[in-house]
Amino acid sequence: MARYASSTQRREWTFSAAHILESMREEARRGYVRHFPGRQVMDAERERRFRRHYEEHIFRWARSEALQLPRYAAATAVMLFKRFCLHNSLWEYDVEVLARACVYVAGKVEENYRAAVRVDAEREGAILAHELVVLEGVRFQAVCHHPYALIAAAFPDFSDWPRVDAALVRTDAALLLSPAALAMVLVGRELGYHHAVWEGHEHERERSFALVEQLMQQAAADDEVANSDGDWKALYSFYLANRNPLLNPNSPESLAQRQTEAAALEQQRQRHREQVRARDRQRAALLTNGDGWGADLK
């Protein structure tokens, strides 16, 4: 590998690619803070660990005995969540409902339908209400292309599918590489590194292998922190304290919104009552206008 790229060059490629995604997420965070000035958001590193927790949860839940979605459908659920987080701030939504809605939408996209009540009976209504939220959040780009089929077709003896799962779920590799390039990386240096698909594209091969290796190292480093005592509880508590206050029905913002909505509804009712009274007055005036025909109508 050193024949083609130095370690400095590999780091530059990785930084450049990751920077594009992080800049999109940073814009989503800034948008949330502008909308709710009194709230805070996590820094990029802590938010990555928080997001990773739910990405792994989505994959495990989709593959669970209750749903039994195939690998590619579970990967689609994760990809929908990843794409959603590029354009939207997690702080604005109930992340538990959002995660399950991604599983529900993925089942439809991959023609492995699972009813919302089967995904989560307690949150069935919320999941159905968030279906359009997910689709709008991913700009209706719900179709996902994964390396599973490519690997199975090109390398029939390949069996290390957990390795593929880990790359898709625990890293952003699928957002940065084409399915073919990612497939070649995941089958390993023994096969994928020397595959004919790279002929004439050695620079892209170097970039792809370096990128996935760097991302997997980052995921391993995150695991060390995430497994420490109290890390997840601290992240989740921070999320609950700073997420969209309208998600909490007892928050001052929710109470104020309900009061505003109640006042607007009362104004609408008052306008309707005034319109009814005006029509009644007009009708009475027509019936008593003294031209002779009104008396016959009484």
Short mmCIF file of C-alpha atoms in Angstrom, two decimals:
data_model
loop_
_atom_site.label_atom_id
_atom_site.label_comp_id
_atom_site.label_asym_id
_atom_site.label_seq_id
_atom_site.Cartn_x
_atom_site.Cartn_y
_atom_site.Cartn_z
CA MET A 1 0.00 0.00 0.00
CA ALA A 2 2.91 2.36 0.68
CA ARG A 3 3.81 2.14 -3.02
CA TYR A 4 0.83 4.30 -3.87
CA ALA A 5 0.18 6.60 -0.92
CA SER A 6 1.89 7.85 2.20
CA SER A 7 0.17 7.77 5.57
CA THR A 8 -0.18 11.56 5.37
CA GLN A 9 -2.00 11.31 2.05
CA ARG A 10 -4.31 8.63 3.42
CA ARG A 11 -5.20 10.82 6.39
CA GLU A 12 -5.89 13.74 4.05
CA TRP A 13 -8.27 11.62 1.93
CA THR A 14 -10.06 10.42 5.04
CA PHE A 15 -10.32 13.89 6.51
CA SER A 16 -11.61 15.39 3.26
CA ALA A 17 -14.33 12.76 2.82
CA ALA A 18 -15.42 12.81 6.46
CA HIS A 19 -15.40 16.59 6.53
CA ILE A 20 -18.12 16.76 3.88
CA LEU A 21 -20.49 14.68 6.00
CA GLU A 22 -19.60 16.43 9.24
CA SER A 23 -20.18 19.85 7.70
CA MET A 24 -23.71 18.76 6.76
CA ARG A 25 -24.37 17.51 10.29
CA GLU A 26 -22.92 20.68 11.76
CA GLU A 27 -25.32 22.76 9.67
CA ALA A 28 -28.22 20.68 11.00
CA ARG A 29 -27.02 21.30 14.57
CA ARG A 30 -26.73 25.04 13.96
CA GLY A 31 -30.22 25.08 12.48
CA TYR A 32 -31.63 23.47 15.62
CA VAL A 33 -29.89 25.97 17.91
CA ARG A 34 -31.23 28.85 15.82
CA HIS A 35 -34.73 27.43 16.14
CA PHE A 36 -34.42 26.79 19.90
CA PRO A 37 -31.87 29.36 21.18
CA GLY A 38 -31.99 28.15 24.76
CA ARG A 39 -30.97 24.58 23.90
CA GLN A 40 -27.56 22.97 23.54
CA VAL A 41 -26.30 20.18 21.30
CA MET A 42 -23.47 17.70 21.68
CA ASP A 43 -20.13 18.21 20.02
CA ALA A 44 -19.43 16.13 16.91
CA GLU A 45 -17.58 13.37 18.77
CA ARG A 46 -20.23 12.77 21.43
CA GLU A 47 -23.03 13.01 18.90
CA ARG A 48 -21.27 10.38 16.77
CA ARG A 49 -21.30 7.96 19.71
CA PHE A 50 -24.94 8.81 20.43
CA ARG A 51 -25.87 8.27 16.79
CA ARG A 52 -23.89 5.05 16.60
CA HIS A 53 -25.82 3.62 19.52
CA TYR A 54 -29.08 3.99 17.61
CA GLU A 55 -27.62 2.78 14.33
CA GLU A 56 -26.57 -0.45 15.99
CA HIS A 57 -29.90 -0.65 17.82
CA ILE A 58 -31.77 -0.28 14.51
CA PHE A 59 -29.80 -3.10 12.90
CA ARG A 60 -30.24 -5.44 15.87
CA TRP A 61 -33.95 -4.71 16.11
CA ALA A 62 -34.51 -5.23 12.38
CA ARG A 63 -32.67 -8.55 12.56
CA SER A 64 -34.36 -9.63 15.79
CA GLU A 65 -36.59 -12.66 16.05
CA ALA A 66 -39.62 -10.37 16.23
CA LEU A 67 -39.01 -8.88 12.75
CA GLN A 68 -36.48 -11.16 11.02
CA LEU A 69 -35.65 -8.72 8.25
CA PRO A 70 -32.88 -9.86 5.89
CA ARG A 71 -29.47 -8.26 6.21
CA TYR A 72 -29.89 -5.90 3.28
CA ALA A 73 -33.24 -4.64 4.60
CA ALA A 74 -31.76 -4.05 8.06
CA ALA A 75 -28.87 -2.21 6.40
CA THR A 76 -31.40 -0.05 4.53
CA ALA A 77 -33.00 0.93 7.84
CA VAL A 78 -29.59 2.02 9.12
CA MET A 79 -28.83 3.91 5.91
CA LEU A 80 -32.13 5.76 6.11
CA PHE A 81 -31.22 6.84 9.64
CA LYS A 82 -27.74 7.95 8.51
CA ARG A 83 -29.15 9.91 5.58
CA PHE A 84 -31.78 11.51 7.79
CA CYS A 85 -29.12 12.72 10.21
CA LEU A 86 -27.20 14.42 7.40
CA HIS A 87 -30.02 16.89 6.79
CA ASN A 88 -31.83 17.01 10.14
CA SER A 89 -30.92 17.39 13.78
CA LEU A 90 -31.70 14.43 16.00
CA TRP A 91 -32.51 16.89 18.78
CA GLU A 92 -35.68 17.95 17.03
CA TYR A 93 -37.25 14.47 17.10
CA ASP A 94 -38.07 11.61 19.41
CA VAL A 95 -35.11 9.43 18.46
CA GLU A 96 -36.77 6.24 19.73
CA VAL A 97 -39.74 6.73 17.40
CA LEU A 98 -37.50 7.89 14.55
CA ALA A 99 -35.35 4.75 14.78
CA ARG A 100 -38.39 2.47 14.61
CA ALA A 101 -39.89 4.48 11.77
CA CYS A 102 -36.69 3.87 9.76
CA VAL A 103 -37.16 0.12 10.27
CA TYR A 104 -40.79 0.37 9.17
CA VAL A 105 -39.95 2.37 6.03
CA ALA A 106 -37.04 0.05 5.18
CA GLY A 107 -39.38 -2.94 5.22
CA LYS A 108 -41.54 -1.22 2.62
CA VAL A 109 -38.61 -0.09 0.49
CA GLU A 110 -37.06 -3.56 0.40
CA GLU A 111 -40.43 -5.31 -0.13
CA ASN A 112 -40.18 -7.04 3.24
CA TYR A 113 -43.17 -5.31 4.79
CA ARG A 114 -43.54 -5.42 8.56
CA ALA A 115 -46.62 -3.78 10.05
CA ALA A 116 -46.01 -0.86 12.41
CA VAL A 117 -47.71 -2.77 15.22
CA ARG A 118 -45.15 -5.53 14.71
CA VAL A 119 -42.25 -3.08 14.74
CA ASP A 120 -43.43 -1.64 18.07
CA ALA A 121 -46.98 -2.12 19.30
CA GLU A 122 -46.73 0.64 21.90
CA ARG A 123 -45.57 3.21 19.34
CA GLU A 124 -47.66 2.10 16.36
CA GLY A 125 -49.42 5.44 15.87
CA ALA A 126 -46.22 7.44 16.24
CA ILE A 127 -44.39 5.21 13.75
CA LEU A 128 -47.11 5.70 11.14
CA ALA A 129 -47.05 9.46 11.77
CA HIS A 130 -43.28 9.52 11.23
CA GLU A 131 -43.26 7.62 7.94
CA LEU A 132 -43.52 10.82 5.92
CA VAL A 133 -41.09 12.54 8.29
CA VAL A 134 -38.44 9.94 7.43
CA LEU A 135 -39.11 10.14 3.70
CA GLU A 136 -38.97 13.93 3.69
CA GLY A 137 -35.85 13.82 5.86
CA VAL A 138 -33.97 11.69 3.31
CA ARG A 139 -35.26 13.85 0.42
CA PHE A 140 -37.32 10.83 -0.71
CA GLN A 141 -34.07 9.02 -1.61
CA ALA A 142 -35.13 5.84 0.13
CA VAL A 143 -33.60 3.27 -2.22
CA CYS A 144 -30.24 1.99 -0.92
CA HIS A 145 -27.63 -0.06 -2.76
CA HIS A 146 -25.52 -2.35 -0.60
CA PRO A 147 -22.47 -4.54 -1.27
CA TYR A 148 -24.20 -7.76 -0.13
CA ALA A 149 -25.44 -8.83 -3.56
CA LEU A 150 -22.18 -7.83 -5.28
CA ILE A 151 -20.07 -9.84 -2.84
CA ALA A 152 -22.35 -12.88 -3.06
CA ALA A 153 -22.20 -12.80 -6.86
CA ALA A 154 -18.46 -12.17 -7.26
CA PHE A 155 -17.23 -14.21 -4.29
CA PRO A 156 -19.59 -17.20 -3.72
CA ASP A 157 -17.39 -18.60 -0.96
CA PHE A 158 -17.41 -15.41 1.10
CA SER A 159 -18.89 -15.98 4.56
CA ASP A 160 -17.68 -13.13 6.79
CA TRP A 161 -20.99 -11.25 6.66
CA PRO A 162 -20.65 -9.78 10.17
CA ARG A 163 -17.66 -7.87 8.80
CA VAL A 164 -19.89 -6.33 6.13
CA ASP A 165 -22.57 -5.57 8.71
CA ALA A 166 -20.04 -3.82 10.95
CA ALA A 167 -18.74 -1.59 8.16
CA LEU A 168 -22.24 -0.58 7.09
CA VAL A 169 -23.58 -0.01 10.59
CA ARG A 170 -20.61 1.28 12.56
CA THR A 171 -19.07 3.60 9.95
CA ASP A 172 -20.08 6.07 7.25
CA ALA A 173 -18.32 4.04 4.56
CA ALA A 174 -21.55 3.38 2.65
CA LEU A 175 -22.14 7.14 2.43
CA LEU A 176 -18.67 7.75 1.01
CA LEU A 177 -17.99 4.81 -1.33
CA SER A 178 -19.86 3.15 -4.15
CA PRO A 179 -21.28 -0.33 -3.39
CA ALA A 180 -18.72 -1.92 -5.73
CA ALA A 181 -15.75 -0.17 -4.14
CA LEU A 182 -16.98 -0.99 -0.65
CA ALA A 183 -17.57 -4.62 -1.62
CA MET A 184 -13.99 -4.96 -2.84
CA VAL A 185 -12.66 -3.45 0.37
CA LEU A 186 -14.75 -5.69 2.60
CA VAL A 187 -13.73 -8.97 0.97
CA GLY A 188 -10.20 -8.09 2.03
CA ARG A 189 -6.74 -7.62 0.64
CA GLU A 190 -6.40 -11.26 -0.37
CA LEU A 191 -9.19 -10.97 -2.96
CA GLY A 192 -10.62 -7.50 -3.23
CA TYR A 193 -7.36 -5.59 -3.26
CA HIS A 194 -6.17 -7.32 -6.42
CA HIS A 195 -9.52 -7.63 -8.16
CA ALA A 196 -9.71 -6.61 -11.80
CA VAL A 197 -12.24 -3.90 -10.97
CA TRP A 198 -9.34 -1.77 -9.70
CA GLU A 199 -7.33 -2.03 -12.91
CA GLY A 200 -6.51 1.49 -13.95
CA HIS A 201 -8.02 2.85 -10.72
CA GLU A 202 -5.20 2.32 -8.26
CA HIS A 203 -5.63 5.76 -6.70
CA GLU A 204 -9.27 5.05 -5.96
CA ARG A 205 -8.31 1.65 -4.54
CA GLU A 206 -5.82 3.28 -2.15
CA ARG A 207 -8.35 5.86 -1.07
CA SER A 208 -11.09 3.27 -0.51
CA PHE A 209 -9.01 0.88 1.56
CA ALA A 210 -7.48 3.71 3.60
CA LEU A 211 -10.86 5.29 4.23
CA VAL A 212 -12.54 2.14 5.54
CA GLU A 213 -9.54 1.23 7.68
CA GLN A 214 -9.53 4.69 9.24
CA LEU A 215 -13.26 4.62 9.87
CA MET A 216 -13.09 1.20 11.51
CA GLN A 217 -10.25 2.41 13.75
CA GLN A 218 -12.38 5.38 14.73
CA ALA A 219 -15.30 3.07 15.54
CA ALA A 220 -13.02 0.93 17.74
CA ALA A 221 -11.82 4.03 19.58
CA ASP A 222 -15.42 5.14 20.09
CA ASP A 223 -16.23 1.73 21.55
CA GLU A 224 -13.64 2.18 24.27
CA VAL A 225 -15.28 5.42 25.36
CA ALA A 226 -18.85 4.17 24.87
CA ASN A 227 -18.19 1.13 27.04
CA SER A 228 -17.00 3.24 29.93
CA ASP A 229 -19.30 3.52 32.93
CA GLY A 230 -21.98 6.15 32.56
CA ASP A 231 -21.16 7.33 29.04
CA TRP A 232 -24.43 6.26 27.44
CA LYS A 233 -26.52 7.41 30.40
CA ALA A 234 -24.82 10.81 30.27
CA LEU A 235 -25.41 11.17 26.54
CA TYR A 236 -29.05 10.16 26.79
CA SER A 237 -29.68 12.45 29.75
CA PHE A 238 -28.12 15.33 27.80
CA TYR A 239 -30.36 14.51 24.84
CA LEU A 240 -33.52 14.47 26.98
CA ALA A 241 -32.58 17.78 28.59
CA ASN A 242 -31.88 19.57 25.30
CA ARG A 243 -34.12 17.99 22.70
CA ASN A 244 -37.12 19.74 21.15
CA PRO A 245 -39.08 21.00 24.19
CA LEU A 246 -42.34 20.42 22.34
CA LEU A 247 -41.71 16.68 22.69
CA ASN A 248 -42.30 17.06 26.43
CA PRO A 249 -46.03 17.72 26.99
CA ASN A 250 -45.31 19.30 30.39
CA SER A 251 -42.62 21.74 29.23
CA PRO A 252 -43.37 25.50 29.34
CA GLU A 253 -43.05 25.61 25.56
CA SER A 254 -45.63 22.85 25.11
CA LEU A 255 -48.01 24.55 27.52
CA ALA A 256 -47.54 27.86 25.71
CA GLN A 257 -48.14 26.20 22.35
CA ARG A 258 -51.35 24.57 23.60
CA GLN A 259 -52.53 27.92 24.96
CA THR A 260 -51.76 29.58 21.62
CA GLU A 261 -53.59 26.87 19.73
CA ALA A 262 -56.55 27.09 22.12
CA ALA A 263 -56.68 30.87 21.71
CA ALA A 264 -56.53 30.56 17.91
CA LEU A 265 -59.32 27.97 18.01
CA GLU A 266 -61.45 30.22 20.21
CA GLN A 267 -60.91 33.12 17.81
CA GLN A 268 -62.01 30.91 14.93
CA ARG A 269 -65.12 29.88 16.83
CA GLN A 270 -65.88 33.52 17.68
CA ARG A 271 -65.57 34.51 14.03
CA HIS A 272 -67.91 31.69 13.09
CA ARG A 273 -70.46 32.80 15.72
CA GLU A 274 -70.27 36.37 14.44
CA GLN A 275 -70.81 35.18 10.88
CA VAL A 276 -73.86 33.16 11.97
CA ARG A 277 -75.30 36.16 13.82
CA ALA A 278 -74.66 38.41 10.81
CA ARG A 279 -76.50 35.96 8.54
CA ASP A 280 -79.39 35.79 11.02
CA ARG A 281 -79.62 39.60 11.10
CA GLN A 282 -79.56 39.76 7.33
CA ARG A 283 -82.29 37.13 7.08
CA ALA A 284 -84.43 38.97 9.64
CA ALA A 285 -83.98 42.20 7.75
CA LEU A 286 -85.11 40.58 4.51
CA LEU A 287 -88.17 39.11 6.20
CA THR A 288 -89.23 42.48 7.62
CA ASN A 289 -88.24 44.88 4.84
CA GLY A 290 -91.88 46.08 4.46
CA ASP A 291 -92.25 45.51 0.72
CA GLY A 292 -95.11 43.09 1.22
CA TRP A 293 -93.44 39.82 0.29
CA GLY A 294 -91.69 39.31 3.61
CA ALA A 295 -94.94 38.78 5.46
CA ASP A 296 -95.79 35.80 3.26
CA LEU A 297 -92.51 34.14 4.24
CA LYS A 298 -93.17 34.31 7.99
#
